[in-house]
Coordinates of C-alpha atoms in Angstrom, one line a residue:
M149 CA 117.1 -32.8 -14.7
S150 CA 118.5 -34.7 -11.4
L151 CA 121.9 -34.3 -10.0
L152 CA 121.0 -37.4 -8.0
P153 CA 122.5 -41.1 -9.0
E154 CA 120.3 -42.9 -11.4
S155 CA 120.0 -45.5 -8.8
A156 CA 118.3 -43.1 -6.7
S157 CA 115.1 -44.4 -4.8
F158 CA 111.5 -43.0 -5.2
E159 CA 112.0 -41.7 -1.3
E160 CA 115.0 -40.2 -2.5
L161 CA 113.9 -38.2 -5.5
V162 CA 110.8 -37.4 -3.7
Q163 CA 112.9 -35.8 -0.5
D164 CA 115.2 -34.0 -2.8
Y165 CA 112.4 -32.5 -4.8
F166 CA 110.1 -31.6 -1.8
L167 CA 113.5 -29.6 0.1
A168 CA 113.7 -27.8 -3.6
M169 CA 110.3 -26.6 -3.4
R170 CA 110.1 -25.8 0.4
G171 CA 113.6 -24.1 0.0
S172 CA 115.1 -25.2 3.0
G173 CA 115.8 -28.0 5.4
L174 CA 117.6 -31.3 5.8
M175 CA 115.2 -34.2 6.2
L176 CA 111.6 -35.0 6.5
S177 CA 110.0 -35.5 9.7
A178 CA 108.7 -38.9 10.8
L179 CA 104.9 -38.4 9.8
D180 CA 106.2 -37.2 6.6
V181 CA 108.5 -40.2 6.1
E182 CA 105.2 -42.4 7.1
L183 CA 103.5 -40.7 4.0
L184 CA 106.1 -41.2 1.3
T185 CA 106.5 -44.6 2.3
S186 CA 102.8 -45.3 1.5
W187 CA 103.0 -43.4 -1.8
A188 CA 105.8 -45.7 -2.5
E189 CA 104.0 -49.0 -1.6
Q190 CA 100.9 -47.7 -3.9
G191 CA 103.4 -47.2 -6.6
V192 CA 102.2 -43.5 -7.3
P193 CA 105.0 -42.5 -10.0
F194 CA 107.7 -39.6 -8.8
E195 CA 106.3 -37.4 -11.2
V196 CA 102.7 -37.4 -9.7
V197 CA 104.0 -36.5 -6.7
A198 CA 106.5 -34.0 -8.0
R199 CA 103.4 -32.3 -9.8
G200 CA 101.5 -32.0 -6.5
I201 CA 104.2 -30.6 -4.9
A202 CA 105.1 -28.3 -7.5
R203 CA 101.4 -27.1 -7.3
S204 CA 101.2 -26.7 -3.7
A205 CA 104.2 -24.6 -3.5
E206 CA 102.9 -22.3 -6.2
K207 CA 99.8 -21.9 -4.3
A208 CA 101.6 -21.4 -0.7
L209 CA 104.2 -19.3 -1.8
W210 CA 102.0 -16.0 -1.8
D211 CA 100.9 -16.7 1.8
A212 CA 104.4 -17.5 3.5
R213 CA 106.0 -15.0 5.3
P214 CA 109.2 -13.3 4.7
G215 CA 112.2 -16.0 6.1
E216 CA 109.5 -18.8 6.2
P217 CA 109.6 -22.0 4.0
V218 CA 107.0 -22.1 1.5
L219 CA 105.9 -25.6 2.7
R220 CA 105.9 -26.5 6.5
S221 CA 105.6 -30.2 5.6
L222 CA 105.1 -33.0 3.0
R223 CA 101.8 -33.5 4.4
A224 CA 100.7 -30.3 3.5
C225 CA 101.3 -31.3 -0.2
R226 CA 99.1 -34.4 0.2
K227 CA 95.9 -33.2 -1.0
Q228 CA 97.2 -31.7 -4.0
V229 CA 99.3 -35.1 -4.8
E230 CA 96.2 -37.1 -4.4
A231 CA 94.5 -34.9 -6.7
E232 CA 96.9 -35.2 -9.2
L233 CA 97.2 -39.1 -8.6
K234 CA 93.4 -39.3 -9.3
K235 CA 93.9 -37.3 -12.7
H236 CA 96.6 -39.7 -13.6
R237 CA 94.6 -42.9 -12.9
E238 CA 91.7 -41.5 -14.9
R239 CA 94.1 -40.6 -17.8
T240 CA 95.5 -44.0 -17.7
A241 CA 92.3 -45.6 -17.8
G242 CA 91.0 -43.6 -20.4
A243 CA 94.2 -44.6 -22.2
G244 CA 93.2 -48.0 -21.9
M245 CA 90.1 -47.9 -23.3
E246 CA 89.0 -49.5 -26.7
S247 CA 89.5 -47.1 -29.3
S248 CA 86.2 -47.6 -30.7
R249 CA 84.4 -47.0 -27.6
R250 CA 86.2 -43.4 -27.3
T251 CA 85.4 -40.4 -29.2
A252 CA 88.7 -38.7 -28.8
R253 CA 92.2 -39.4 -27.4
T254 CA 93.0 -39.1 -23.7
R255 CA 95.5 -36.2 -23.5
S256 CA 98.5 -36.5 -21.4
W257 CA 99.2 -34.1 -18.4
E258 CA 102.0 -32.7 -20.6
E259 CA 99.6 -31.9 -23.5
L260 CA 96.9 -30.2 -21.3
R261 CA 99.8 -28.1 -19.5
H262 CA 101.3 -27.2 -22.8
A263 CA 97.7 -26.4 -24.3
Q264 CA 97.3 -24.2 -20.8
L265 CA 100.7 -22.5 -21.1
Q266 CA 99.9 -21.6 -24.7
A267 CA 96.7 -19.8 -23.8
S268 CA 98.2 -17.8 -21.3
L269 CA 100.9 -16.4 -23.5
E270 CA 98.2 -15.6 -26.1
R271 CA 96.3 -13.8 -23.3
L272 CA 99.5 -12.1 -22.3
A273 CA 100.1 -10.9 -25.6
E274 CA 96.9 -9.1 -25.9
R275 CA 97.1 -7.7 -22.3
E276 CA 101.0 -6.5 -23.0
P277 CA 101.5 -5.3 -26.7
A278 CA 105.2 -4.4 -25.6
L279 CA 105.8 -8.3 -24.8
A280 CA 103.7 -9.3 -28.1
P281 CA 106.7 -9.8 -30.3
R282 CA 108.8 -12.1 -27.5
V283 CA 105.3 -14.0 -27.0
H284 CA 105.2 -14.9 -30.6
R285 CA 108.5 -16.0 -31.2
L286 CA 107.9 -18.2 -27.9
L287 CA 104.8 -19.8 -29.5
E288 CA 106.6 -20.7 -32.8
A289 CA 110.3 -21.4 -31.9
V290 CA 110.0 -22.9 -28.2
L291 CA 106.1 -24.2 -27.9
H292 CA 105.9 -25.9 -31.4
E293 CA 106.6 -29.3 -29.9
V294 CA 104.7 -30.8 -26.7
P295 CA 107.1 -32.5 -24.3
T296 CA 106.6 -36.0 -23.5
E297 CA 107.6 -36.2 -19.7
F298 CA 107.0 -34.1 -16.6
A299 CA 110.6 -33.0 -16.5
K300 CA 111.0 -31.6 -20.0
M301 CA 107.5 -29.9 -19.5
E302 CA 109.0 -28.5 -16.4
A303 CA 111.9 -27.3 -17.9
L304 CA 109.6 -25.6 -20.6
E305 CA 107.9 -23.5 -18.3
T306 CA 111.4 -22.4 -16.8
R307 CA 112.6 -21.4 -20.1
V308 CA 109.3 -19.6 -21.0
G309 CA 109.3 -17.5 -17.6
L310 CA 113.4 -16.9 -18.0
M311 CA 112.8 -15.4 -21.7
L312 CA 109.9 -13.3 -20.6
L313 CA 112.1 -12.0 -17.8
R314 CA 114.5 -11.0 -20.2
A315 CA 112.1 -9.1 -22.2
L316 CA 110.9 -6.5 -19.4
P317 CA 113.0 -3.5 -18.4
F318 CA 115.9 -3.6 -16.6
S319 CA 114.5 -2.1 -13.5
E320 CA 111.5 -4.5 -13.6
R321 CA 114.0 -7.5 -14.2
L322 CA 116.0 -6.6 -11.2
E323 CA 112.9 -6.0 -8.6
L324 CA 111.8 -9.0 -9.4
C325 CA 115.0 -11.0 -8.9
R326 CA 115.4 -9.1 -5.5
T327 CA 111.6 -10.5 -4.9
A328 CA 112.6 -14.1 -5.4
R329 CA 116.1 -13.7 -3.5
G330 CA 114.3 -12.5 -0.6
G331 CA 112.6 -15.9 0.1
D332 CA 115.7 -17.5 0.4
T333 CA 116.0 -19.3 3.8
D334 CA 119.3 -21.5 4.9
Q335 CA 119.9 -23.9 2.1
Q336 CA 123.4 -25.1 3.2
Y337 CA 122.6 -28.6 3.9
M338 CA 120.3 -28.9 0.6
S339 CA 121.9 -30.6 -2.3
F340 CA 123.4 -28.3 -5.1
R341 CA 120.3 -29.7 -7.3
A342 CA 117.8 -28.7 -4.6
R343 CA 119.3 -25.4 -4.2
R344 CA 119.3 -24.6 -7.6
L345 CA 115.5 -25.7 -8.2
A346 CA 114.6 -23.8 -4.9
R347 CA 116.2 -20.6 -6.4
R348 CA 114.7 -21.3 -9.9
F349 CA 111.3 -22.1 -8.7
R350 CA 110.8 -18.9 -6.9
L351 CA 112.1 -16.8 -9.8
V352 CA 109.9 -18.3 -12.4
A353 CA 106.8 -18.1 -9.8
V354 CA 107.6 -14.5 -9.2
V355 CA 107.6 -13.7 -13.0
R356 CA 104.7 -15.7 -13.5
R357 CA 102.6 -13.8 -10.9
R358 CA 103.7 -10.6 -12.6
L359 CA 102.8 -11.7 -15.9
G360 CA 99.5 -13.6 -14.9
L361 CA 100.8 -16.6 -16.4
M362 CA 98.6 -19.4 -15.8
D363 CA 97.3 -18.0 -12.8
S364 CA 94.5 -20.0 -11.3

Protein backbone atom coordinates (compact mmCIF):
# COMPACT_ATOMS: atom_id res chain seq x y z
CA MET A 1 0.00 0.00 0.00
CA SER A 2 2.72 2.47 0.89
CA LEU A 3 5.06 4.09 -1.60
CA LEU A 4 7.35 5.23 1.20
CA PRO A 5 10.60 3.27 1.57
CA GLU A 6 10.47 0.17 3.76
CA SER A 7 12.79 1.98 6.16
CA ALA A 8 10.27 4.80 6.72
CA SER A 9 9.84 5.60 10.40
CA PHE A 10 6.59 5.50 12.37
CA GLU A 11 6.54 9.31 12.32
CA GLU A 12 6.97 9.43 8.52
CA LEU A 13 4.21 6.88 7.95
CA VAL A 14 1.75 8.71 10.21
CA GLN A 15 2.52 12.12 8.72
CA ASP A 16 2.07 10.85 5.16
CA TYR A 17 -1.21 9.12 6.03
CA PHE A 18 -2.54 12.12 7.95
CA LEU A 19 -1.80 14.51 5.06
CA ALA A 20 -3.56 12.10 2.70
CA MET A 21 -6.70 12.06 4.85
CA ARG A 22 -6.43 15.82 5.39
CA GLY A 23 -6.12 16.39 1.66
CA SER A 24 -3.46 19.09 1.76
CA GLY A 25 -0.38 20.33 3.51
CA LEU A 26 3.36 19.93 3.70
CA MET A 27 4.17 19.15 7.32
CA LEU A 28 2.76 18.88 10.81
CA SER A 29 2.62 21.70 13.34
CA ALA A 30 4.89 21.70 16.39
CA LEU A 31 2.00 20.60 18.61
CA ASP A 32 1.12 17.80 16.20
CA VAL A 33 4.74 16.64 16.18
CA GLU A 34 4.67 16.57 19.98
CA LEU A 35 1.58 14.37 19.94
CA LEU A 36 3.07 12.10 17.29
CA THR A 37 6.26 11.74 19.33
CA SER A 38 4.24 10.71 22.38
CA TRP A 39 2.49 7.98 20.36
CA ALA A 40 5.86 6.76 19.09
CA GLU A 41 7.26 6.65 22.63
CA GLN A 42 4.23 4.65 23.79
CA GLY A 43 4.79 2.16 20.99
CA VAL A 44 1.35 2.73 19.46
CA PRO A 45 1.10 0.64 16.25
CA PHE A 46 0.85 2.62 13.01
CA GLU A 47 -2.30 0.73 12.04
CA VAL A 48 -4.05 1.92 15.22
CA VAL A 49 -3.18 5.56 14.52
CA ALA A 50 -4.21 5.17 10.87
CA ARG A 51 -7.59 3.77 11.88
CA GLY A 52 -8.16 6.70 14.23
CA ILE A 53 -7.17 9.21 11.56
CA ALA A 54 -9.40 7.57 8.95
CA ARG A 55 -12.42 7.46 11.27
CA SER A 56 -11.85 11.11 12.27
CA ALA A 57 -11.65 12.13 8.61
CA GLU A 58 -14.86 10.26 7.79
CA LYS A 59 -16.71 12.02 10.58
CA ALA A 60 -15.32 15.46 9.68
CA LEU A 61 -15.68 15.22 5.90
CA TRP A 62 -19.30 16.32 5.80
CA ASP A 63 -18.77 19.35 8.04
CA ALA A 64 -15.82 20.76 6.10
CA ARG A 65 -16.50 23.78 3.91
CA PRO A 66 -15.54 23.68 0.21
CA GLY A 67 -11.82 24.36 -0.19
CA GLU A 68 -11.07 23.69 3.47
CA PRO A 69 -9.06 20.67 4.65
CA VAL A 70 -11.07 17.85 6.19
CA LEU A 71 -8.84 17.81 9.28
CA ARG A 72 -7.20 20.94 10.65
CA SER A 73 -4.64 19.13 12.78
CA LEU A 74 -3.46 15.75 13.92
CA ARG A 75 -4.62 16.75 17.39
CA ALA A 76 -8.18 16.71 16.03
CA CYS A 77 -7.75 12.94 15.63
CA ARG A 78 -6.51 12.37 19.15
CA LYS A 79 -9.82 11.30 20.66
CA GLN A 80 -10.50 8.78 17.91
CA VAL A 81 -6.94 7.45 17.96
CA GLU A 82 -7.13 6.95 21.72
CA ALA A 83 -10.46 5.14 21.30
CA GLU A 84 -8.88 2.83 18.72
CA LEU A 85 -5.89 2.31 21.00
CA LYS A 86 -8.16 1.34 23.89
CA LYS A 87 -9.97 -1.22 21.71
CA HIS A 88 -6.63 -2.52 20.43
CA ARG A 89 -5.34 -3.04 23.96
CA GLU A 90 -8.56 -4.74 25.04
CA ARG A 91 -8.38 -7.12 22.07
CA THR A 92 -4.70 -7.79 22.73
CA ALA A 93 -5.39 -8.52 26.39
CA GLY A 94 -8.31 -10.74 25.46
CA ALA A 95 -6.20 -12.66 22.97
CA GLY A 96 -3.69 -13.40 25.71
CA MET A 97 -6.18 -14.92 28.14
CA GLU A 98 -6.19 -18.63 28.82
CA SER A 99 -8.49 -20.29 26.29
CA SER A 100 -10.13 -22.30 29.10
CA ARG A 101 -11.31 -19.08 30.71
CA ARG A 102 -12.86 -17.60 27.55
CA THR A 103 -16.24 -18.35 26.09
CA ALA A 104 -15.26 -17.12 22.62
CA ARG A 105 -12.16 -16.01 20.77
CA THR A 106 -11.60 -12.26 20.72
CA ARG A 107 -12.24 -10.99 17.21
CA SER A 108 -9.68 -8.75 15.55
CA TRP A 109 -10.45 -5.26 14.25
CA GLU A 110 -10.39 -6.61 10.70
CA GLU A 111 -12.91 -9.33 11.56
CA LEU A 112 -15.26 -6.84 13.21
CA ARG A 113 -14.94 -4.39 10.33
CA HIS A 114 -15.47 -7.16 7.78
CA ALA A 115 -18.65 -8.30 9.55
CA GLN A 116 -19.91 -4.72 9.66
CA LEU A 117 -19.29 -4.32 5.93
CA GLN A 118 -21.14 -7.55 5.16
CA ALA A 119 -24.14 -6.44 7.22
CA SER A 120 -24.17 -3.03 5.53
CA LEU A 121 -24.15 -4.64 2.09
CA GLU A 122 -27.00 -6.96 2.99
CA ARG A 123 -29.08 -3.97 4.13
CA LEU A 124 -28.17 -2.12 0.93
CA ALA A 125 -29.46 -5.03 -1.20
CA GLU A 126 -32.79 -4.84 0.64
CA ARG A 127 -33.05 -1.04 0.28
CA GLU A 128 -32.01 -0.87 -3.37
CA PRO A 129 -33.02 -4.01 -5.30
CA ALA A 130 -31.36 -2.69 -8.47
CA LEU A 131 -27.99 -3.07 -6.75
CA ALA A 132 -28.77 -6.49 -5.27
CA PRO A 133 -27.04 -8.51 -8.04
CA ARG A 134 -23.82 -6.52 -7.64
CA VAL A 135 -24.01 -6.78 -3.86
CA HIS A 136 -24.45 -10.56 -3.99
CA ARG A 137 -21.43 -10.89 -6.29
CA LEU A 138 -19.39 -8.80 -3.88
CA LEU A 139 -20.42 -10.94 -0.93
CA GLU A 140 -19.57 -14.16 -2.76
CA ALA A 141 -16.45 -13.20 -4.72
CA VAL A 142 -14.84 -10.31 -2.83
CA LEU A 143 -15.81 -10.65 0.83
CA HIS A 144 -15.38 -14.41 1.06
CA GLU A 145 -12.14 -14.01 3.02
CA VAL A 146 -11.41 -11.76 6.01
CA PRO A 147 -8.26 -9.62 5.60
CA THR A 148 -5.67 -10.04 8.32
CA GLU A 149 -4.08 -6.58 8.07
CA PHE A 150 -5.34 -3.00 8.30
CA ALA A 151 -4.03 -2.08 4.83
CA LYS A 152 -5.75 -5.07 3.24
CA MET A 153 -9.06 -4.27 4.96
CA GLU A 154 -8.76 -0.68 3.82
CA ALA A 155 -8.10 -1.87 0.27
CA LEU A 156 -11.11 -4.19 0.45
CA GLU A 157 -13.42 -1.36 1.53
CA THR A 158 -12.09 0.76 -1.31
CA ARG A 159 -12.63 -2.03 -3.84
CA VAL A 160 -16.21 -2.53 -2.66
CA GLY A 161 -16.92 1.19 -2.89
CA LEU A 162 -15.54 1.51 -6.41
CA MET A 163 -17.37 -1.59 -7.65
CA LEU A 164 -20.64 -0.24 -6.30
CA LEU A 165 -19.91 3.11 -7.92
CA ARG A 166 -19.60 1.40 -11.30
CA ALA A 167 -23.00 -0.23 -10.74
CA LEU A 168 -24.75 3.15 -10.49
CA PRO A 169 -26.22 4.99 -13.51
CA PHE A 170 -23.66 7.02 -15.46
CA SER A 171 -25.21 10.37 -14.56
CA GLU A 172 -25.07 9.54 -10.87
CA ARG A 173 -21.50 8.26 -11.12
CA LEU A 174 -20.50 11.52 -12.78
CA GLU A 175 -22.13 13.61 -10.07
CA LEU A 176 -20.49 11.63 -7.28
CA CYS A 177 -17.08 12.00 -8.93
CA ARG A 178 -17.62 15.75 -9.26
CA THR A 179 -18.59 15.97 -5.61
CA ALA A 180 -15.45 14.12 -4.58
CA ARG A 181 -13.20 16.29 -6.77
CA GLY A 182 -14.84 19.43 -5.41
CA GLY A 183 -13.10 18.85 -2.09
CA ASP A 184 -9.59 18.87 -3.57
CA THR A 185 -7.23 21.47 -2.15
CA ASP A 186 -3.61 22.37 -2.85
CA GLN A 187 -1.80 19.04 -3.02
CA GLN A 188 1.37 20.04 -4.85
CA TYR A 189 3.60 19.42 -1.83
CA MET A 190 2.09 16.06 -0.95
CA SER A 191 3.73 12.78 -1.91
CA PHE A 192 2.29 10.82 -4.83
CA ARG A 193 1.00 8.22 -2.36
CA ALA A 194 -0.68 10.87 -0.21
CA ARG A 195 -2.36 12.51 -3.23
CA ARG A 196 -3.64 9.14 -4.43
CA LEU A 197 -4.96 8.23 -0.98
CA ALA A 198 -6.64 11.63 -0.61
CA ARG A 199 -8.53 11.35 -3.91
CA ARG A 200 -9.51 7.74 -3.29
CA PHE A 201 -10.65 8.46 0.27
CA ARG A 202 -12.94 11.29 -0.83
CA LEU A 203 -14.47 9.32 -3.69
CA VAL A 204 -15.13 6.20 -1.61
CA ALA A 205 -16.49 8.32 1.25
CA VAL A 206 -18.94 10.02 -1.12
CA VAL A 207 -20.09 6.66 -2.47
CA ARG A 208 -20.50 5.22 1.02
CA ARG A 209 -22.52 8.21 2.14
CA ARG A 210 -24.77 7.95 -0.93
CA LEU A 211 -25.40 4.24 -0.32
CA GLY A 212 -25.52 4.39 3.48
CA LEU A 213 -22.69 1.90 3.87
CA MET A 214 -21.36 1.49 7.41
CA ASP A 215 -22.87 4.85 8.28
CA SER A 216 -22.85 5.37 12.02
